[in-house]
Amino acid sequence: MFTLPSILLLSGSLRTDSSNEAVLRTAQALASPQVRTVMYDGLAALPHFNPDDDADPLPVPVAALRAAIAEATAILICTPEYAGTLPGSFKNLLDWTVGGTEICDKPVAFVNAAAPGRGEGAAATLRTVLGYTGADIVESACTRIPVERRTIGTDGLITDPTAREQLGKVLGLLAEFPAPATKPDEA
């Protein structure tokens, strides 16, 4: 049985109506019928990372996060930069993925929605942390798509045709990227 590629959309922002959320909502709206997208909305519910709690049974929000990652064939991230790095809440989400194996070898890409010259600290930190998780960064799908407030419509979607085209390409690259091989113990 053939299953559609599934791309998990992870926003690093808790802010209502953030441009990062607009990027991911637009990606979701642009996804072809041959790709399923799932917006993760549990960032605010995650407990502070504590290695003592990274054991079975996992806290319910953490188990839900890891299940969402496990079910996805690829992940698309869009996160703001705060004080030169990732926002604490998003770094917390990533910390919860280090102890699991769900993200290991999974195709991951990220979009930097910041204005030119900004957001590089978050991108660098994201790249470092994803390295620790074993994620397979799809370099060809990682891009900068600066989003100005005026290009976000009342529906929360990006209206700029160039940005929309770039997002479509990112989704296509992630959907086409080969899924990790099934490990013998998972067959």
PDB file of C-alpha atoms in Angstrom:
ATOM      1  CA  MET A   1       0.000   0.000   0.000  1.00  0.00           C
ATOM      2  CA  PHE A   2       1.358   3.413  -0.985  1.00  0.00           C
ATOM      3  CA  THR A   3       1.237   6.162   1.620  1.00  0.00           C
ATOM      4  CA  LEU A   4       1.644   9.829   0.880  1.00  0.00           C
ATOM      5  CA  PRO A   5       4.819  11.573   1.988  1.00  0.00           C
ATOM      6  CA  SER A   6       4.053  13.392   5.221  1.00  0.00           C
ATOM      7  CA  ILE A   7       5.850  16.615   6.139  1.00  0.00           C
ATOM      8  CA  LEU A   8       5.712  17.741   9.756  1.00  0.00           C
ATOM      9  CA  LEU A   9       5.708  21.535  10.034  1.00  0.00           C
ATOM     10  CA  LEU A  10       7.499  22.845  13.148  1.00  0.00           C
ATOM     11  CA  SER A  11       7.311  26.515  14.078  1.00  0.00           C
ATOM     12  CA  GLY A  12       9.792  27.922  16.550  1.00  0.00           C
ATOM     13  CA  SER A  13       7.468  30.786  17.431  1.00  0.00           C
ATOM     14  CA  LEU A  14       4.832  31.013  20.133  1.00  0.00           C
ATOM     15  CA  ARG A  15       3.785  34.461  18.924  1.00  0.00           C
ATOM     16  CA  THR A  16       0.266  34.791  17.555  1.00  0.00           C
ATOM     17  CA  ASP A  17       0.325  35.550  13.837  1.00  0.00           C
ATOM     18  CA  SER A  18       4.109  35.270  13.537  1.00  0.00           C
ATOM     19  CA  SER A  19       5.704  35.389  10.105  1.00  0.00           C
ATOM     20  CA  ASN A  20       7.178  31.936  10.826  1.00  0.00           C
ATOM     21  CA  GLU A  21       3.688  30.538  11.310  1.00  0.00           C
ATOM     22  CA  ALA A  22       2.637  32.295   8.087  1.00  0.00           C
ATOM     23  CA  VAL A  23       5.437  30.515   6.220  1.00  0.00           C
ATOM     24  CA  LEU A  24       4.282  27.130   7.475  1.00  0.00           C
ATOM     25  CA  ARG A  25       0.552  27.840   6.965  1.00  0.00           C
ATOM     26  CA  THR A  26       1.374  28.905   3.408  1.00  0.00           C
ATOM     27  CA  ALA A  27       3.441  25.765   2.859  1.00  0.00           C
ATOM     28  CA  GLN A  28       0.486  23.738   4.087  1.00  0.00           C
ATOM     29  CA  ALA A  29      -1.866  25.559   1.713  1.00  0.00           C
ATOM     30  CA  LEU A  30       0.517  25.049  -1.219  1.00  0.00           C
ATOM     31  CA  ALA A  31       1.160  21.353  -0.648  1.00  0.00           C
ATOM     32  CA  SER A  32       0.215  19.204  -3.579  1.00  0.00           C
ATOM     33  CA  PRO A  33      -2.437  16.504  -3.131  1.00  0.00           C
ATOM     34  CA  GLN A  34       0.432  13.991  -3.232  1.00  0.00           C
ATOM     35  CA  VAL A  35       1.881  15.387   0.023  1.00  0.00           C
ATOM     36  CA  ARG A  36       0.304  15.427   3.449  1.00  0.00           C
ATOM     37  CA  THR A  37       1.360  18.232   5.792  1.00  0.00           C
ATOM     38  CA  VAL A  38       0.847  18.238   9.531  1.00  0.00           C
ATOM     39  CA  MET A  39       1.204  21.409  11.596  1.00  0.00           C
ATOM     40  CA  TYR A  40       2.628  20.691  15.053  1.00  0.00           C
ATOM     41  CA  ASP A  41       0.884  22.871  17.626  1.00  0.00           C
ATOM     42  CA  GLY A  42       2.199  21.525  20.928  1.00  0.00           C
ATOM     43  CA  LEU A  43       5.212  23.797  21.461  1.00  0.00           C
ATOM     44  CA  ALA A  44       3.685  25.718  24.379  1.00  0.00           C
ATOM     45  CA  ALA A  45       2.618  22.511  26.146  1.00  0.00           C
ATOM     46  CA  LEU A  46       6.070  20.929  26.309  1.00  0.00           C
ATOM     47  CA  PRO A  47       7.546  20.755  29.806  1.00  0.00           C
ATOM     48  CA  HIS A  48      11.015  22.123  30.449  1.00  0.00           C
ATOM     49  CA  PHE A  49      13.553  19.540  29.370  1.00  0.00           C
ATOM     50  CA  ASN A  50      14.856  17.478  32.252  1.00  0.00           C
ATOM     51  CA  PRO A  51      17.009  14.416  31.521  1.00  0.00           C
ATOM     52  CA  ASP A  52      15.389  12.680  34.511  1.00  0.00           C
ATOM     53  CA  ASP A  53      12.047  12.846  32.668  1.00  0.00           C
ATOM     54  CA  ASP A  54      13.463  11.565  29.371  1.00  0.00           C
ATOM     55  CA  ALA A  55      12.441   7.997  30.173  1.00  0.00           C
ATOM     56  CA  ASP A  56       9.362   5.827  29.848  1.00  0.00           C
ATOM     57  CA  PRO A  57       6.744   6.860  30.433  1.00  0.00           C
ATOM     58  CA  LEU A  58       7.513  10.158  28.728  1.00  0.00           C
ATOM     59  CA  PRO A  59       5.469  13.225  29.639  1.00  0.00           C
ATOM     60  CA  VAL A  60       2.352  13.153  27.425  1.00  0.00           C
ATOM     61  CA  PRO A  61       3.267  16.258  25.354  1.00  0.00           C
ATOM     62  CA  VAL A  62       6.746  14.841  24.703  1.00  0.00           C
ATOM     63  CA  ALA A  63       5.335  11.463  23.666  1.00  0.00           C
ATOM     64  CA  ALA A  64       2.979  13.286  21.264  1.00  0.00           C
ATOM     65  CA  LEU A  65       5.895  15.280  19.793  1.00  0.00           C
ATOM     66  CA  ARG A  66       7.997  12.185  19.260  1.00  0.00           C
ATOM     67  CA  ALA A  67       5.039  10.327  17.736  1.00  0.00           C
ATOM     68  CA  ALA A  68       4.438  13.201  15.294  1.00  0.00           C
ATOM     69  CA  ILE A  69       8.107  13.125  14.293  1.00  0.00           C
ATOM     70  CA  ALA A  70       8.069   9.332  13.927  1.00  0.00           C
ATOM     71  CA  GLU A  71       4.986   9.456  11.674  1.00  0.00           C
ATOM     72  CA  ALA A  72       6.455  12.107   9.358  1.00  0.00           C
ATOM     73  CA  THR A  73       8.584  11.237   6.362  1.00  0.00           C
ATOM     74  CA  ALA A  74      10.230  14.689   6.517  1.00  0.00           C
ATOM     75  CA  ILE A  75      10.245  17.850   8.661  1.00  0.00           C
ATOM     76  CA  LEU A  76      10.104  21.521   7.692  1.00  0.00           C
ATOM     77  CA  ILE A  77      11.119  24.079  10.335  1.00  0.00           C
ATOM     78  CA  CYS A  78      10.641  27.834  10.410  1.00  0.00           C
ATOM     79  CA  THR A  79      11.881  29.592  13.516  1.00  0.00           C
ATOM     80  CA  PRO A  80      12.648  33.149  14.512  1.00  0.00           C
ATOM     81  CA  GLU A  81      15.888  34.273  16.059  1.00  0.00           C
ATOM     82  CA  TYR A  82      15.845  35.608  19.592  1.00  0.00           C
ATOM     83  CA  ALA A  83      18.914  37.211  21.185  1.00  0.00           C
ATOM     84  CA  GLY A  84      21.129  35.777  18.457  1.00  0.00           C
ATOM     85  CA  THR A  85      19.974  32.164  18.693  1.00  0.00           C
ATOM     86  CA  LEU A  86      16.902  29.936  18.798  1.00  0.00           C
ATOM     87  CA  PRO A  87      14.010  30.972  21.043  1.00  0.00           C
ATOM     88  CA  GLY A  88      14.206  29.048  24.324  1.00  0.00           C
ATOM     89  CA  SER A  89      10.891  27.284  23.790  1.00  0.00           C
ATOM     90  CA  PHE A  90      12.018  25.888  20.440  1.00  0.00           C
ATOM     91  CA  LYS A  91      15.426  24.858  21.766  1.00  0.00           C
ATOM     92  CA  ASN A  92      13.467  23.055  24.491  1.00  0.00           C
ATOM     93  CA  LEU A  93      11.495  21.178  21.801  1.00  0.00           C
ATOM     94  CA  LEU A  94      14.735  20.163  20.112  1.00  0.00           C
ATOM     95  CA  ASP A  95      16.253  19.076  23.434  1.00  0.00           C
ATOM     96  CA  TRP A  96      13.370  16.616  23.807  1.00  0.00           C
ATOM     97  CA  THR A  97      14.296  15.060  20.431  1.00  0.00           C
ATOM     98  CA  VAL A  98      17.936  14.343  21.301  1.00  0.00           C
ATOM     99  CA  GLY A  99      17.145  11.386  23.577  1.00  0.00           C
ATOM    100  CA  GLY A 100      14.832   9.729  21.051  1.00  0.00           C
ATOM    101  CA  THR A 101      15.666   8.165  17.707  1.00  0.00           C
ATOM    102  CA  GLU A 102      12.616   9.422  15.793  1.00  0.00           C
ATOM    103  CA  ILE A 103      14.441  12.269  14.033  1.00  0.00           C
ATOM    104  CA  CYS A 104      17.613  10.304  13.302  1.00  0.00           C
ATOM    105  CA  ASP A 105      18.217  10.089   9.528  1.00  0.00           C
ATOM    106  CA  LYS A 106      14.914  11.917   8.862  1.00  0.00           C
ATOM    107  CA  PRO A 107      15.035  14.511   6.054  1.00  0.00           C
ATOM    108  CA  VAL A 108      14.818  17.998   7.609  1.00  0.00           C
ATOM    109  CA  ALA A 109      14.882  21.461   6.047  1.00  0.00           C
ATOM    110  CA  PHE A 110      14.415  24.941   7.423  1.00  0.00           C
ATOM    111  CA  VAL A 111      13.279  28.281   6.105  1.00  0.00           C
ATOM    112  CA  ASN A 112      14.763  31.498   7.461  1.00  0.00           C
ATOM    113  CA  ALA A 113      11.969  34.102   7.197  1.00  0.00           C
ATOM    114  CA  ALA A 114      14.014  36.951   8.697  1.00  0.00           C
ATOM    115  CA  ALA A 115      15.089  40.032   6.791  1.00  0.00           C
ATOM    116  CA  PRO A 116      18.492  39.778   5.077  1.00  0.00           C
ATOM    117  CA  GLY A 117      21.319  39.989   7.598  1.00  0.00           C
ATOM    118  CA  ARG A 118      19.173  38.565  10.406  1.00  0.00           C
ATOM    119  CA  GLY A 119      18.367  35.081  11.609  1.00  0.00           C
ATOM    120  CA  GLU A 120      21.803  33.591  10.978  1.00  0.00           C
ATOM    121  CA  GLY A 121      22.382  32.854  14.676  1.00  0.00           C
ATOM    122  CA  ALA A 122      19.179  30.809  14.856  1.00  0.00           C
ATOM    123  CA  ALA A 123      20.050  28.976  11.636  1.00  0.00           C
ATOM    124  CA  ALA A 124      23.544  28.132  12.911  1.00  0.00           C
ATOM    125  CA  THR A 125      22.231  26.883  16.251  1.00  0.00           C
ATOM    126  CA  LEU A 126      19.497  24.890  14.526  1.00  0.00           C
ATOM    127  CA  ARG A 127      22.074  23.249  12.272  1.00  0.00           C
ATOM    128  CA  THR A 128      24.229  22.359  15.311  1.00  0.00           C
ATOM    129  CA  VAL A 129      21.366  20.870  17.321  1.00  0.00           C
ATOM    130  CA  LEU A 130      20.012  18.937  14.322  1.00  0.00           C
ATOM    131  CA  GLY A 131      23.502  17.454  13.994  1.00  0.00           C
ATOM    132  CA  TYR A 132      23.237  16.104  17.532  1.00  0.00           C
ATOM    133  CA  THR A 133      19.854  14.537  16.766  1.00  0.00           C
ATOM    134  CA  GLY A 134      21.175  12.771  13.679  1.00  0.00           C
ATOM    135  CA  ALA A 135      18.692  14.518  11.371  1.00  0.00           C
ATOM    136  CA  ASP A 136      19.502  14.427   7.661  1.00  0.00           C
ATOM    137  CA  ILE A 137      19.585  18.110   6.678  1.00  0.00           C
ATOM    138  CA  VAL A 138      18.411  18.543   3.084  1.00  0.00           C
ATOM    139  CA  GLU A 139      20.685  21.419   2.114  1.00  0.00           C
ATOM    140  CA  SER A 140      18.958  22.035  -1.217  1.00  0.00           C
ATOM    141  CA  ALA A 141      15.672  22.664   0.633  1.00  0.00           C
ATOM    142  CA  CYS A 142      17.109  25.003   3.295  1.00  0.00           C
ATOM    143  CA  THR A 143      16.514  28.572   2.206  1.00  0.00           C
ATOM    144  CA  ARG A 144      15.886  32.174   3.147  1.00  0.00           C
ATOM    145  CA  ILE A 145      12.465  33.570   2.300  1.00  0.00           C
ATOM    146  CA  PRO A 146      12.225  37.011   3.926  1.00  0.00           C
ATOM    147  CA  VAL A 147       8.635  37.699   4.943  1.00  0.00           C
ATOM    148  CA  GLU A 148       7.413  41.243   5.377  1.00  0.00           C
ATOM    149  CA  ARG A 149       4.239  41.858   7.386  1.00  0.00           C
ATOM    150  CA  ARG A 150       2.592  43.536   4.418  1.00  0.00           C
ATOM    151  CA  THR A 151       2.885  40.290   2.412  1.00  0.00           C
ATOM    152  CA  ILE A 152       0.731  38.336   4.864  1.00  0.00           C
ATOM    153  CA  GLY A 153      -2.956  38.383   3.930  1.00  0.00           C
ATOM    154  CA  THR A 154      -5.886  38.521   6.324  1.00  0.00           C
ATOM    155  CA  ASP A 155      -6.104  34.729   6.000  1.00  0.00           C
ATOM    156  CA  GLY A 156      -2.595  34.442   7.521  1.00  0.00           C
ATOM    157  CA  LEU A 157      -1.044  33.252   4.252  1.00  0.00           C
ATOM    158  CA  ILE A 158       1.831  34.832   2.371  1.00  0.00           C
ATOM    159  CA  THR A 159       0.660  36.636  -0.756  1.00  0.00           C
ATOM    160  CA  ASP A 160       4.050  37.268  -2.400  1.00  0.00           C
ATOM    161  CA  PRO A 161       4.222  35.043  -5.512  1.00  0.00           C
ATOM    162  CA  THR A 162       8.014  34.661  -5.350  1.00  0.00           C
ATOM    163  CA  ALA A 163       7.880  33.500  -1.720  1.00  0.00           C
ATOM    164  CA  ARG A 164       5.050  31.101  -2.550  1.00  0.00           C
ATOM    165  CA  GLU A 165       7.034  29.671  -5.464  1.00  0.00           C
ATOM    166  CA  GLN A 166      10.091  29.169  -3.236  1.00  0.00           C
ATOM    167  CA  LEU A 167       7.973  27.390  -0.608  1.00  0.00           C
ATOM    168  CA  GLY A 168       6.517  25.124  -3.263  1.00  0.00           C
ATOM    169  CA  LYS A 169      10.047  24.147  -4.309  1.00  0.00           C
ATOM    170  CA  VAL A 170      11.046  23.450  -0.693  1.00  0.00           C
ATOM    171  CA  LEU A 171       8.037  21.157  -0.247  1.00  0.00           C
ATOM    172  CA  GLY A 172       8.794  19.385  -3.497  1.00  0.00           C
ATOM    173  CA  LEU A 173      12.401  18.755  -2.497  1.00  0.00           C
ATOM    174  CA  LEU A 174      11.380  17.371   0.899  1.00  0.00           C
ATOM    175  CA  ALA A 175       8.641  15.195  -0.587  1.00  0.00           C
ATOM    176  CA  GLU A 176      11.064  13.717  -3.131  1.00  0.00           C
ATOM    177  CA  PHE A 177      13.904  13.137  -0.691  1.00  0.00           C
ATOM    178  CA  PRO A 178      14.384   9.429  -0.039  1.00  0.00           C
ATOM    179  CA  ALA A 179      12.942   8.282   3.262  1.00  0.00           C
ATOM    180  CA  PRO A 180      15.352   6.598   5.675  1.00  0.00           C
ATOM    181  CA  ALA A 181      15.713   2.877   5.130  1.00  0.00           C
ATOM    182  CA  THR A 182      13.762   0.721   7.545  1.00  0.00           C
ATOM    183  CA  LYS A 183      16.047  -0.767  10.136  1.00  0.00           C
ATOM    184  CA  PRO A 184      15.886  -4.574  10.470  1.00  0.00           C
ATOM    185  CA  ASP A 185      14.291  -4.358  13.928  1.00  0.00           C
ATOM    186  CA  GLU A 186      11.527  -2.088  12.506  1.00  0.00           C
ATOM    187  CA  ALA A 187      10.531  -4.394   9.646  1.00  0.00           C
TER     188      ALA A 187
END
